[in-house]
mmCIF file of C-alpha atoms and ligand atoms in Angstrom:
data_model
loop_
_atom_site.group_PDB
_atom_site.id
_atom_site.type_symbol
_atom_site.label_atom_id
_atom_site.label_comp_id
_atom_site.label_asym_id
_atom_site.label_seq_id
_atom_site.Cartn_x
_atom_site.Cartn_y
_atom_site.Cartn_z
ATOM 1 C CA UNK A 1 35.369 54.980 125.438
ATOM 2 C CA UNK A 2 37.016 57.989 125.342
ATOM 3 C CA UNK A 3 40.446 56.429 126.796
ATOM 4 C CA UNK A 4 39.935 53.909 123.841
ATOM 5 C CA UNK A 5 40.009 56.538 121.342
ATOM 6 C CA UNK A 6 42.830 58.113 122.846
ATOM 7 C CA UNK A 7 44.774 55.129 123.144
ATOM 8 C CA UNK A 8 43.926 54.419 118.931
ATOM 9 C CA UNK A 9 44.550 57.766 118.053
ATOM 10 C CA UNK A 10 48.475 57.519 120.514
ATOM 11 C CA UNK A 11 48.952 53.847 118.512
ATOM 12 C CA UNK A 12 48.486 55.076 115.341
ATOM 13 C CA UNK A 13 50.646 58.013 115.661
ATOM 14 C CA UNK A 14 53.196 55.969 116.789
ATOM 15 C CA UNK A 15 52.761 53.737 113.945
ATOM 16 C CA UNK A 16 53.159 56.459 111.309
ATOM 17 C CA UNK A 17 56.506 57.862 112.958
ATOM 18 C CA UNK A 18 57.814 53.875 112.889
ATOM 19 C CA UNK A 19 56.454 54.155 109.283
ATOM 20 C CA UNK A 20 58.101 57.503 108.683
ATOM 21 C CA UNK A 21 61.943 55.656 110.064
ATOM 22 C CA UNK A 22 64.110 54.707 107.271
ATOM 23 C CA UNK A 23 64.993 51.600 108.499
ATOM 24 C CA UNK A 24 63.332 48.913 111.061
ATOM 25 C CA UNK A 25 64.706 48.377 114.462
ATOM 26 C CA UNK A 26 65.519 45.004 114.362
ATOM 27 C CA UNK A 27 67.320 43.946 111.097
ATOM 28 C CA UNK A 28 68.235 47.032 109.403
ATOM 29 C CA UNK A 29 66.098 46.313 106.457
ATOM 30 C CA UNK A 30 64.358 49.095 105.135
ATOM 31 C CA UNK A 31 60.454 49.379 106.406
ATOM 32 C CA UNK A 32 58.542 48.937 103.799
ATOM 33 C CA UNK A 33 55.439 51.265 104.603
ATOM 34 C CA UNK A 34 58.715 53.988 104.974
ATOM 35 C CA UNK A 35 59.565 53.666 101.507
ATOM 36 C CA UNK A 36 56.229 54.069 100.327
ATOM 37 C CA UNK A 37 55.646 57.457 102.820
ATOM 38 C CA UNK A 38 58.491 58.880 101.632
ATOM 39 C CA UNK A 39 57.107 59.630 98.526
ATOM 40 C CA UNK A 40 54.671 61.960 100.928
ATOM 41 C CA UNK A 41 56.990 65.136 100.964
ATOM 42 C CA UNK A 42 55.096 68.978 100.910
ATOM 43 C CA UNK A 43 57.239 69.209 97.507
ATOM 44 C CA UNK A 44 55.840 65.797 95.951
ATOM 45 C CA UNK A 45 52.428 66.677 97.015
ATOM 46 C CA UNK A 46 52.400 70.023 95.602
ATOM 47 C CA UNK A 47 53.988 68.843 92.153
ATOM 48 C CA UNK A 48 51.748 65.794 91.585
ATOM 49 C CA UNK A 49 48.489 68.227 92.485
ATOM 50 C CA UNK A 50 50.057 70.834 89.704
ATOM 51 C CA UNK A 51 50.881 68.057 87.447
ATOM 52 C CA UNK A 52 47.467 66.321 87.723
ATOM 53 C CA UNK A 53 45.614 69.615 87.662
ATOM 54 C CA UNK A 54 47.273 71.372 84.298
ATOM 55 C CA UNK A 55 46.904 67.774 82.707
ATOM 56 C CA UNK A 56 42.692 67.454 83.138
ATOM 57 C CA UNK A 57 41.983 71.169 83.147
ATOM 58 C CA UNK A 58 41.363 71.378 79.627
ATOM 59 C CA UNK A 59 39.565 68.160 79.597
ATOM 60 C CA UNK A 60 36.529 68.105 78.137
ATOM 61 C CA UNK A 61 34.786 64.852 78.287
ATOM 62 C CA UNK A 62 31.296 64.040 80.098
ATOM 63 C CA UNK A 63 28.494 65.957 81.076
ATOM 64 C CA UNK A 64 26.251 67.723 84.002
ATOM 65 C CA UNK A 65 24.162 65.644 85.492
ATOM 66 C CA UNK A 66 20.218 67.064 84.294
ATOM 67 C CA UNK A 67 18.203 64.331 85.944
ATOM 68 C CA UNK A 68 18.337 66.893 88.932
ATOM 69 C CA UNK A 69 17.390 70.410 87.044
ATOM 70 C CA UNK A 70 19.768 72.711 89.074
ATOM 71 C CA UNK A 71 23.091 70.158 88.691
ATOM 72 C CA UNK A 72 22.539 71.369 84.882
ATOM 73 C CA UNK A 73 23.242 74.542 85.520
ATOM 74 C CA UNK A 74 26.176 74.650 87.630
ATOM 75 C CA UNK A 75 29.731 75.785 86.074
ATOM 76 C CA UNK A 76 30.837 72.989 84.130
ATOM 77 C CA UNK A 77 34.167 74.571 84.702
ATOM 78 C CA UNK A 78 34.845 74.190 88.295
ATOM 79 C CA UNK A 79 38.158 71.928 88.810
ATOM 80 C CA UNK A 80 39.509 71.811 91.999
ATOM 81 C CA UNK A 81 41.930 69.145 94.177
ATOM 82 C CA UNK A 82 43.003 69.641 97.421
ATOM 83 C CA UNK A 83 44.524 66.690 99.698
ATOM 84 C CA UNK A 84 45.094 66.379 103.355
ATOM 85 C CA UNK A 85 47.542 64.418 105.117
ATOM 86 C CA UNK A 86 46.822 62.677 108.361
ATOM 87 C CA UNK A 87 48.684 64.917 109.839
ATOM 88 C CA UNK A 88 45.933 67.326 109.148
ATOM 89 C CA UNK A 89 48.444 69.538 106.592
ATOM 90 C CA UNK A 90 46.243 70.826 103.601
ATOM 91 C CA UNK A 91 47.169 70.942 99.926
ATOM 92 C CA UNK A 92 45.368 72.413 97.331
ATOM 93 C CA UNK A 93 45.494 73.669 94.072
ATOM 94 C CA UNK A 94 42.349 74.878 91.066
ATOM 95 C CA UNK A 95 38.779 75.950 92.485
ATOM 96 C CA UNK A 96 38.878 75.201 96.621
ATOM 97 C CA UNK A 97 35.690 77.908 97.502
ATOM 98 C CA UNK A 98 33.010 76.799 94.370
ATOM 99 C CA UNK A 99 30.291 74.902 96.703
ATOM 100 C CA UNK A 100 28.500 71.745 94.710
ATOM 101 C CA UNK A 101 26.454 69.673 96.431
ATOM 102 C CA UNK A 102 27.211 66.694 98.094
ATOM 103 C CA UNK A 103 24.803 64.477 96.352
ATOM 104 C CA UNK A 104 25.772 60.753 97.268
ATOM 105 C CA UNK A 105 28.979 61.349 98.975
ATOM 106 C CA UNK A 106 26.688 61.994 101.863
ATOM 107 C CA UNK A 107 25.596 58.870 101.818
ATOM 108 C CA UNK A 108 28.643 57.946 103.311
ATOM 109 C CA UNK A 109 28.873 60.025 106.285
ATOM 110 C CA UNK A 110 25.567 58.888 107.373
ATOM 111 C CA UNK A 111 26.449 55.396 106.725
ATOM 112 C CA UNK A 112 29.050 56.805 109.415
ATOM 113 C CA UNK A 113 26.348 58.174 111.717
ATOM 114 C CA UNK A 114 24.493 55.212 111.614
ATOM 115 C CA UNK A 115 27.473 52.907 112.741
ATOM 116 C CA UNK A 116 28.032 54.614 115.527
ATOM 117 C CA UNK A 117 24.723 54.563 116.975
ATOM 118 C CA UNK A 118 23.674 51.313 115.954
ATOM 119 C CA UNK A 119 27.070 49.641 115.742
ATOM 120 C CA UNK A 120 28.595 47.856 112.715
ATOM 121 C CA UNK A 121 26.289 44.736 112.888
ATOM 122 C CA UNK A 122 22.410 46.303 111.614
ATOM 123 C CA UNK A 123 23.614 47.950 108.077
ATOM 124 C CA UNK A 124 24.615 44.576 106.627
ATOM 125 C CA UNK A 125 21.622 42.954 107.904
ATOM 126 C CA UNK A 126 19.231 45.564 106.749
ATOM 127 C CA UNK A 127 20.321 46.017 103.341
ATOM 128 C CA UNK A 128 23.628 44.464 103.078
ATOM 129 C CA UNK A 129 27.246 45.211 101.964
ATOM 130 C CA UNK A 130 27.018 43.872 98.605
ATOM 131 C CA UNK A 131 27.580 45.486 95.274
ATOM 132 C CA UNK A 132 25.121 44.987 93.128
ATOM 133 C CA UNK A 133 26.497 45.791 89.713
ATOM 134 C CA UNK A 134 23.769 48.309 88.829
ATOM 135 C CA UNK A 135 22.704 51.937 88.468
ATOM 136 C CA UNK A 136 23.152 53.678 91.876
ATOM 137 C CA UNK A 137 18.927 54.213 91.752
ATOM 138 C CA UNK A 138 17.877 50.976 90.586
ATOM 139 C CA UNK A 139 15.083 49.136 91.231
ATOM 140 C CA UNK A 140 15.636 45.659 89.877
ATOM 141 C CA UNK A 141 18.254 45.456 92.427
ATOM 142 C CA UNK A 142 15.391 46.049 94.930
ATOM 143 C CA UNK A 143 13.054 43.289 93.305
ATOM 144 C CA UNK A 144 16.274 40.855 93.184
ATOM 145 C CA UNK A 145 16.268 39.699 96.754
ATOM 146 C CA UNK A 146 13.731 41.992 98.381
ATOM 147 C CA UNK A 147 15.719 45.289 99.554
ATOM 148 C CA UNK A 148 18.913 42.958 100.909
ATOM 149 C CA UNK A 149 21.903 42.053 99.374
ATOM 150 C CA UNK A 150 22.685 45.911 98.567
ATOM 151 C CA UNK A 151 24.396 48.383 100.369
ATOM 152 C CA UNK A 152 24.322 51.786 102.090
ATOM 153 C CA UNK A 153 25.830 53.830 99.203
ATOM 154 C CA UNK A 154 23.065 53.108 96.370
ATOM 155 C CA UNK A 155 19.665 55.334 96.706
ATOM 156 C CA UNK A 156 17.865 52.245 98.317
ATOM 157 C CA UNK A 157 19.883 51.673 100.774
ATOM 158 C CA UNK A 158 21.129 55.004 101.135
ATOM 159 C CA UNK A 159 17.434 56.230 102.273
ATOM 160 C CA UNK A 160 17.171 53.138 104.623
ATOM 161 C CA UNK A 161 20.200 53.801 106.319
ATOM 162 C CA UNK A 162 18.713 57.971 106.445
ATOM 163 C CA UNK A 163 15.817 56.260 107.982
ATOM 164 C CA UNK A 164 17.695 54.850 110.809
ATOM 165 C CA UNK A 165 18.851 57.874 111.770
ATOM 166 C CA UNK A 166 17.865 57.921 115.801
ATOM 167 C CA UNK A 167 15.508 61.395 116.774
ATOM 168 C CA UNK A 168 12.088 62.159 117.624
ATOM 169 C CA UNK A 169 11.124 64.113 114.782
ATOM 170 C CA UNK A 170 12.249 65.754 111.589
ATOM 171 C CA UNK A 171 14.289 68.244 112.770
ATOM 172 C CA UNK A 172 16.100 66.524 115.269
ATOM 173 C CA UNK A 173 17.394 64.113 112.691
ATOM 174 C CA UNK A 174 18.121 66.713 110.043
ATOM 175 C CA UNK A 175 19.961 68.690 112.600
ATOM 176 C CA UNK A 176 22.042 66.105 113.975
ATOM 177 C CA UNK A 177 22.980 64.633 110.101
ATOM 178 C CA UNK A 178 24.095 68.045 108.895
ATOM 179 C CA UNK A 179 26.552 69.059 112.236
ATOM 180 C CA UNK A 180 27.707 65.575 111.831
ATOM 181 C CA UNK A 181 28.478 66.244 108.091
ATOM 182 C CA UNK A 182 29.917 69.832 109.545
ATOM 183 C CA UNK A 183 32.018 68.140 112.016
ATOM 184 C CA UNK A 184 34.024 65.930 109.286
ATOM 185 C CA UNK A 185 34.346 68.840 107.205
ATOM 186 C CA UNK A 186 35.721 71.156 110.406
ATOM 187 C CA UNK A 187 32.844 73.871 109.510
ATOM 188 C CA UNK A 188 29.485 74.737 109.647
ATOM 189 C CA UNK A 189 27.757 73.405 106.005
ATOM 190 C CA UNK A 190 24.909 74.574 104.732
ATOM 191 C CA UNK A 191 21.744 73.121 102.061
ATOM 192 C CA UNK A 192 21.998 74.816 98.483
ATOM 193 C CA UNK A 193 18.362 75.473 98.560
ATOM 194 C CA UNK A 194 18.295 75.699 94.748
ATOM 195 C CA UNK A 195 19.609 71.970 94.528
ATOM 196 C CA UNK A 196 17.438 70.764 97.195
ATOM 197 C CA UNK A 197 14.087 72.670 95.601
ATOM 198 C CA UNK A 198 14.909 71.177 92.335
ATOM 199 C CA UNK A 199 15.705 67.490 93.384
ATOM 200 C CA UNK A 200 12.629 67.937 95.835
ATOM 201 C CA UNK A 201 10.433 68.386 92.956
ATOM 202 C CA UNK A 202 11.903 65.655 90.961
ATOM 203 C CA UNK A 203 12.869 62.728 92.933
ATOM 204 C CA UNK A 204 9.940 60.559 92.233
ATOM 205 C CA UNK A 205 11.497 58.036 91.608
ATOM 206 C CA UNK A 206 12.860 57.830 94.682
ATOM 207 C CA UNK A 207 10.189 58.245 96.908
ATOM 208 C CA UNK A 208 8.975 54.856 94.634
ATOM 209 C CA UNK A 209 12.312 53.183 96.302
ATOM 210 C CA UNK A 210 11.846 54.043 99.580
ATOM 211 C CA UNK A 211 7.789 53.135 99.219
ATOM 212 C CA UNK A 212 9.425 49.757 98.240
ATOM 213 C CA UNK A 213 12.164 49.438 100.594
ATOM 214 C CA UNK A 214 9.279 50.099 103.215
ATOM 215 C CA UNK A 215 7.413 47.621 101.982
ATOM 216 C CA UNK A 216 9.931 44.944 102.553
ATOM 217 C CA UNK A 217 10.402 45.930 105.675
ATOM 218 C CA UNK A 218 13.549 47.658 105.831
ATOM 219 C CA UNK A 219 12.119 51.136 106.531
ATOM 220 C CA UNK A 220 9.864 51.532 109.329
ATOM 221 C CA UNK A 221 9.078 54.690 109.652
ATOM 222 C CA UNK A 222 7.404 57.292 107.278
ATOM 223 C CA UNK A 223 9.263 56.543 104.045
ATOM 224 C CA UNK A 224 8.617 59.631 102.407
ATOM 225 C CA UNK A 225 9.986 61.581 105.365
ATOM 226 C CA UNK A 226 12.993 59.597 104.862
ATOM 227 C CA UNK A 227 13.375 60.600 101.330
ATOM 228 C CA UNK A 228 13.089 63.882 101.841
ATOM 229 C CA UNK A 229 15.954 63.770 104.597
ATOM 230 C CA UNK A 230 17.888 62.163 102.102
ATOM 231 C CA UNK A 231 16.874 64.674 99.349
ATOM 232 C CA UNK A 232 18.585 67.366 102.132
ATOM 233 C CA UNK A 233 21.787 65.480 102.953
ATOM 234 C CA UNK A 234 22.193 65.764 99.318
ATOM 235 C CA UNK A 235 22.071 68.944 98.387
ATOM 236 C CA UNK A 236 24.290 70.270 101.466
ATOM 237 C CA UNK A 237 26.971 72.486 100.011
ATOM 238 C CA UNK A 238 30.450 71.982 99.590
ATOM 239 C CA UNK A 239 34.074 72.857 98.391
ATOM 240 C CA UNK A 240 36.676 70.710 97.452
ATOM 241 C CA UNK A 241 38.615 71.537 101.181
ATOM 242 C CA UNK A 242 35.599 70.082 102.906
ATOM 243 C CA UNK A 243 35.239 66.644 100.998
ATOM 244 C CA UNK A 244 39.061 66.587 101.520
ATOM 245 C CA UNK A 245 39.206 67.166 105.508
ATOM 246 C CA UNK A 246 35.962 65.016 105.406
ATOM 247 C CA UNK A 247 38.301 62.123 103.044
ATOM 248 C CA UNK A 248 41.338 62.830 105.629
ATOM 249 C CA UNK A 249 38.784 61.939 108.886
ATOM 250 C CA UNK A 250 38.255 58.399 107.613
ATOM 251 C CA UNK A 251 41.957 58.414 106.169
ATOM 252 C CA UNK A 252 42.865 59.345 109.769
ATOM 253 C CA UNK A 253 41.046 56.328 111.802
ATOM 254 C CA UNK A 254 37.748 58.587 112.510
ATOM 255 C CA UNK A 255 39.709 61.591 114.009
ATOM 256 C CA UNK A 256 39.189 64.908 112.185
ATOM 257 C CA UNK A 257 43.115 65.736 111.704
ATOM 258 C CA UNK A 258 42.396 69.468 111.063
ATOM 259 C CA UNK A 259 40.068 69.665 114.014
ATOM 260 C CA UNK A 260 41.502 66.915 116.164
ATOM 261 C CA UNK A 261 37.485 65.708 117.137
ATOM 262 C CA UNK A 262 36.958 61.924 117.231
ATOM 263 C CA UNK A 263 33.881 61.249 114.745
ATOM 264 C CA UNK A 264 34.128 57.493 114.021
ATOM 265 C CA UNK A 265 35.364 54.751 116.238
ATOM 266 C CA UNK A 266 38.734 53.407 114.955
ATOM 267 C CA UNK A 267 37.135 49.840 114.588
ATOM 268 C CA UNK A 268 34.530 50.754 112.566
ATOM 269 C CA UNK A 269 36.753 52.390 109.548
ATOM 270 C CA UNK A 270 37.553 49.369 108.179
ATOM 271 C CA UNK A 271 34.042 48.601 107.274
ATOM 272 C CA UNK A 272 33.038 51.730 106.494
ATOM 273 C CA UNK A 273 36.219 51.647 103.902
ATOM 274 C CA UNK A 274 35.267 48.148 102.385
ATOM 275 C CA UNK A 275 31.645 49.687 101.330
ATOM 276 C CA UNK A 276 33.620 52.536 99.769
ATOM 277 C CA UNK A 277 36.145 49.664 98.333
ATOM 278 C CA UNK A 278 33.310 47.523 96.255
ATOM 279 C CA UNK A 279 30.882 49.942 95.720
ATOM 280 C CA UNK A 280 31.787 53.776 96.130
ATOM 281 C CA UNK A 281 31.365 54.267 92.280
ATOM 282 C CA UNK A 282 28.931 52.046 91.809
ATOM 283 C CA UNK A 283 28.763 49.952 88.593
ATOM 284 C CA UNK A 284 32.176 51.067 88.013
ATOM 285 C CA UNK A 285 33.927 50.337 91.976
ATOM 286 C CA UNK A 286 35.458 47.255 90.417
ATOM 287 C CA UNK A 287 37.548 49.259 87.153
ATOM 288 C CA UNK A 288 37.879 52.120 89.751
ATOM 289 C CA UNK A 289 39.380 49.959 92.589
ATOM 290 C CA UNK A 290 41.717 47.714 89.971
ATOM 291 C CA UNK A 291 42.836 51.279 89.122
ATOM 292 C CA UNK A 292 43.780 52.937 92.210
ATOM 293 C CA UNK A 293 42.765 50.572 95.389
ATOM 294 C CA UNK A 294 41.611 53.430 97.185
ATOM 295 C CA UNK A 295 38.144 53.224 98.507
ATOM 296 C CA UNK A 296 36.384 56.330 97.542
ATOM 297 C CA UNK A 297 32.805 57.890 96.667
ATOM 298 C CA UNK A 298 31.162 60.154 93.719
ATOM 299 C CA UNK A 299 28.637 62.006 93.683
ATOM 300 C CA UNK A 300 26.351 63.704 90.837
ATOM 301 C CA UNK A 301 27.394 67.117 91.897
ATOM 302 C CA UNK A 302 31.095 66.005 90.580
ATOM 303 C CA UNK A 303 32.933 65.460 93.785
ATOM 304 C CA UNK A 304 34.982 62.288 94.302
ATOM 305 C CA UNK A 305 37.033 61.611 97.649
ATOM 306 C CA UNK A 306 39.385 59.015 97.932
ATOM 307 C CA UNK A 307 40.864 57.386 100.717
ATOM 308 C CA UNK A 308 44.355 55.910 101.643
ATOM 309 C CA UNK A 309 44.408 54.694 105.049
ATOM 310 C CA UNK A 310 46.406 55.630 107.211
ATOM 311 C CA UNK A 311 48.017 58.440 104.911
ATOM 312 C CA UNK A 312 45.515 61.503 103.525
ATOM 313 C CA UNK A 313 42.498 62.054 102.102
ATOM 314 C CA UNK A 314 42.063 63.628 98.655
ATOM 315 C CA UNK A 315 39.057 65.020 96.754
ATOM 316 C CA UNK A 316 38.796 66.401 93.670
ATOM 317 C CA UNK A 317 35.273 68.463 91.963
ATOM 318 C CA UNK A 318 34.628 68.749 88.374
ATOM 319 C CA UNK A 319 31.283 68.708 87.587
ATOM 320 C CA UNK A 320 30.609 66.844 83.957
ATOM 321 C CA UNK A 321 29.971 63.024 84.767
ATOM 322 C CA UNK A 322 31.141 59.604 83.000
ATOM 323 C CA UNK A 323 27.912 56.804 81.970
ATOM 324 C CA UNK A 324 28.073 56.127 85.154
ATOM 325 C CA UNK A 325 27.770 59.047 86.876
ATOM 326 C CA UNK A 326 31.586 59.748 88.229
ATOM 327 C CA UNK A 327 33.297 62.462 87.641
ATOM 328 C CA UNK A 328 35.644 62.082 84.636
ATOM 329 C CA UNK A 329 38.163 64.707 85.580
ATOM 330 C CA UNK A 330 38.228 64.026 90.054
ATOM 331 C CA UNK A 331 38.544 60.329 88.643
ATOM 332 C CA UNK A 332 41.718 60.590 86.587
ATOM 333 C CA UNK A 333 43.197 63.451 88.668
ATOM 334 C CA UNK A 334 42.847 61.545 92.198
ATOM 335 C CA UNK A 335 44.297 58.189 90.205
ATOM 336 C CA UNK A 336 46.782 60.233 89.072
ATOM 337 C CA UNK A 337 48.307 61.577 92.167
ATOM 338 C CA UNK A 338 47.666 58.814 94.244
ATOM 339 C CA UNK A 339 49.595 56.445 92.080
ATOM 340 C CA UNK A 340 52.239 58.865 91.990
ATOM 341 C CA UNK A 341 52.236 59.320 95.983
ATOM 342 C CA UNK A 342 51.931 55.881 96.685
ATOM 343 C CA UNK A 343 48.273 55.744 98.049
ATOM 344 C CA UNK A 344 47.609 52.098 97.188
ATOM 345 C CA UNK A 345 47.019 50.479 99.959
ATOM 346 C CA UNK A 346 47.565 47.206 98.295
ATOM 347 C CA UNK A 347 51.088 48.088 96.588
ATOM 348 C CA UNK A 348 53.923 47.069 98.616
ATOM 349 C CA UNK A 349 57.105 45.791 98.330
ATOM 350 C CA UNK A 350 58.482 42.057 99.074
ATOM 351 C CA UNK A 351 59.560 41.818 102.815
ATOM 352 C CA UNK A 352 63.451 43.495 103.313
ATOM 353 C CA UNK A 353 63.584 45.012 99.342
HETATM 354 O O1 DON B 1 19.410 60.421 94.761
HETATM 355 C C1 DON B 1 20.003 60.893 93.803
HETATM 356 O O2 DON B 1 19.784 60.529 92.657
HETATM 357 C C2 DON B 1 21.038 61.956 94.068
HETATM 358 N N1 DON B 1 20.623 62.793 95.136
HETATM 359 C C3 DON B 1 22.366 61.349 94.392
HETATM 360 C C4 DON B 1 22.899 60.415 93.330
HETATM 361 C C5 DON B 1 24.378 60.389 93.233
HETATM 362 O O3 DON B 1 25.090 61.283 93.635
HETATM 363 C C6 DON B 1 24.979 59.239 92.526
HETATM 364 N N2 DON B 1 26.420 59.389 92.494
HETATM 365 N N3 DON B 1 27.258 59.323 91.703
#
């Protein structure tokens, strides 16, 4: 296993220097993936981040989230971007130390966690890998085909995939989601105790998913313990240079780039990614993905991160929210830059032009 990782993590670097060459071995003609990376200079990056960041910084639009009491009263002001490469160089610019809380970006990571101990086959049995074109806690998507056809990143299947989590008892699963979370960000993160106390308090509805998701039979063990897990992974703290080290891990085929650990098997990204692809922002993934192509996740506390694989990582937190619960100045910003930097994943150019 670990000579397999090494061996991904040797082929891949190898594959970004060929991608870095101006021109292919063979025939001369220009590589493609080249043309697009050499838009990825230190001098690009730090423009587009300025550019994107004076642009939105006066932006008013949207609102706090209040469904959660605390996420009301967080600075509506905080606006910070910060991308990192795959080469693990960081770039920043606006508000990098303000901590929000994670809220449903988390839900990612232990989508992450639960991969690799279960492998990539029980997730889209369980509850699927489908969007399902509602609100991220809805419950008619439940009652529509009995707790399947969903996915890891809405609150139903988020808290089923929390309650796979392997350990013997609270604590052992709480401790091993949050140094997993720490690991992708390269630190050691903490819960904002305010958040969690508030959501804790308010997250009935919730606990009704998870009492329904149990029900089916997707949950099998206490689903209110489960909620509350989840209720914890969401309220861990964090700045925008976390989400973006955390982005740059699953930009980077599952290797922290910062730290150099190996969190994520390289052959598991890819479906990990294609959740993020349909339904990281939920009822709007489809707009958001037609925009920018990047898989990427919100969260109520106003992060986004965004992924282009195989190149960086970027997040962006602004706390006022769209309808649908995404960030309206992380969601312009990030499309901003990464349409500037090349990020699409599905923009190329015709073979030899
Ligand atoms: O369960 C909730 O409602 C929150 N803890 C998380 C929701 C969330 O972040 C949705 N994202 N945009």
């Amino acid at each position: 296993m670990q000579y397999s990782r090494k061996f991904f993590s040797l082929l891949f670097a190898g594959m970004l220097a060929m991608a870095s060459a101006s021109c292919s071995a063979e025939s001369g003609a220009p590589a493609a993936a080249g043309m697009v990376d050499s838009k990825l200079t230190e001098k690009n990056i730090n423009a587009e981040l300025k550019k994107a960041y004076d642009k939105y910084k006066g932006l008013k639009e949207g609102a706090n989230a209040d469904y959660i009491p605390a996420l009301d009263k967080v600075d509506s002001n905080i606006f910070g971007i910060v991308l990192v490469t795959v080469d693990g160089k960081v770039y920043s610019v606006g508000d990098i130390t303000s901590e929000v809380s994670i809220q449903s970006i988390s839900k990612v990571f232990t989508m992450a966690l639960v991969t690799e101990e279960k492998g990539t086959a029980l997730l889209p049995e369980n509850v699927g890998v489908d969007a399902t074109g509602q609100v991220f806690n809805s419950i008619h998507a439940i009652e529509q085909y009995q707790g399947h056809e969903m996915n890891p990143l809405v609150n139903a299947g988020a808290i089923t995939t929390t309650s796979l989590v392997e350990g013997k008892s609270y604590n052992e699963i709480w401790n091993k989601i949050l140094n997993y979370y720490g690991e992708f960000a390269g630190r050691e993160l903490t819960v904002l105790e305010d958040i969690y106390k508030s959501e804790a308090a308010t997250n009935q509805r919730n606990q009704a998913i998870a009492h329904l998701m149990y029900a089916y039979g997707h949950i099998e063990g206490d689903p209110l313990q489960a909620t509350d897990i989840y209720t914890r992974q969401c309220s861990v703290g964090v700045n925008a240079k976390d989400l973006a080290v955390m982005a740059s891990t699953l930009a980077n085929a599952g290797t922290n780039p910062v730290t150099g650990k190996d969190l994520v098997k390289p052959a598991d990204i890819p479906e990990i990614l294609a959740v993020m692809a349909t339904a990281g922002l939920y009822d709007d993934a489809g707009k958001w993905l037609y925009k920018t192509g990047l898989p990427a996740k919100s969260g109520v506390g106003g992060g986004i991160i965004a992924i282009s694989p195989g190149k960086f990582g970027i997040a962006a937190i602004s706390p006022p929210l769209d309808a649908a619960g995404n960030s309206v100045r992380a969601q312009k910003a990030i499309a901003d830059i990464s349409a500037a930097l090349g990020g699409n994943p599905y923009e190329v150019q015709p073979y030899g032009k």
